[in-house]
Amino acid sequence: MTGTCGSCGRDDEDVVLVRRLYVTPEAWDTPGKVEQGDEERWCFVCRTHYPHEELGQA
Ligand SMILES: [Zn+2]
């Protein structure tokens, strides 16, 4: 699917439906955690740079 990336805003990218993940690293006083964000369409570059869960072509 070609479209606009929901993360970086580039046009004409090969985008895939993903769910953004907000990763909090573990610290001395708090355990690490992963929170789920919104469904977005991301290009390949953003999928390699940012944590996410791939939902597939949609
Ligand atoms: Zn992007």
Short mmCIF file of C-alpha atoms and ligand atoms in Angstrom, two decimals:
data_model
loop_
_atom_site.label_atom_id
_atom_site.label_comp_id
_atom_site.label_asym_id
_atom_site.label_seq_id
_atom_site.Cartn_x
_atom_site.Cartn_y
_atom_site.Cartn_z
CA MET A 1 0.00 0.00 0.00
CA THR A 2 1.34 3.42 -0.90
CA GLY A 3 0.39 6.46 1.14
CA THR A 4 1.49 9.06 3.62
CA CYS A 5 3.47 7.95 6.65
CA GLY A 6 1.70 8.82 9.90
CA SER A 7 4.97 9.27 11.74
CA CYS A 8 7.28 11.30 9.49
CA GLY A 9 4.65 12.55 7.01
CA ARG A 10 6.47 11.45 3.85
CA ASP A 11 4.25 10.96 0.81
CA ASP A 12 4.29 8.08 -1.66
CA GLU A 13 5.82 5.67 0.81
CA ASP A 14 5.16 1.94 1.06
CA VAL A 15 3.24 2.10 4.33
CA VAL A 16 2.03 -0.65 6.65
CA LEU A 17 -0.59 -0.47 9.40
CA VAL A 18 1.09 -0.51 12.81
CA ARG A 19 0.26 0.24 16.41
CA ARG A 20 2.68 2.67 18.00
CA LEU A 21 4.31 1.47 21.23
CA TYR A 22 5.55 3.77 23.96
CA VAL A 23 8.44 2.01 25.64
CA THR A 24 9.58 3.18 29.08
CA PRO A 25 12.98 1.73 29.98
CA GLU A 26 13.45 0.12 33.34
CA ALA A 27 14.92 2.41 36.01
CA TRP A 28 16.16 1.88 39.55
CA ASP A 29 12.79 2.80 41.07
CA THR A 30 10.35 1.81 38.33
CA PRO A 31 9.91 -1.30 36.21
CA GLY A 32 9.98 -0.90 32.47
CA LYS A 33 6.69 -0.84 30.63
CA VAL A 34 5.22 -0.75 27.16
CA GLU A 35 2.07 1.24 26.43
CA GLN A 36 0.08 0.86 23.26
CA GLY A 37 -0.65 3.93 21.17
CA ASP A 38 -2.81 4.56 18.15
CA GLU A 39 -2.98 2.68 14.90
CA GLU A 40 -1.03 4.50 12.22
CA ARG A 41 0.44 3.86 8.80
CA TRP A 42 4.23 3.95 8.82
CA CYS A 43 6.89 3.88 6.14
CA PHE A 44 9.84 1.47 6.16
CA VAL A 45 12.25 3.96 7.74
CA CYS A 46 9.98 4.66 10.70
CA ARG A 47 9.35 0.93 11.14
CA THR A 48 13.09 0.40 11.52
CA HIS A 49 13.56 3.33 13.94
CA TYR A 50 10.60 3.29 16.32
CA PRO A 51 8.98 0.63 18.49
CA HIS A 52 5.70 -0.65 17.11
CA GLU A 53 3.53 -3.69 16.61
CA GLU A 54 2.92 -4.56 12.99
CA LEU A 55 -0.75 -5.09 12.20
CA GLY A 56 -0.24 -6.00 8.55
CA GLN A 57 -1.60 -4.65 5.31
CA ALA A 58 -5.00 -3.08 5.83
ZN ZN B 1 7.86 7.48 8.12
#
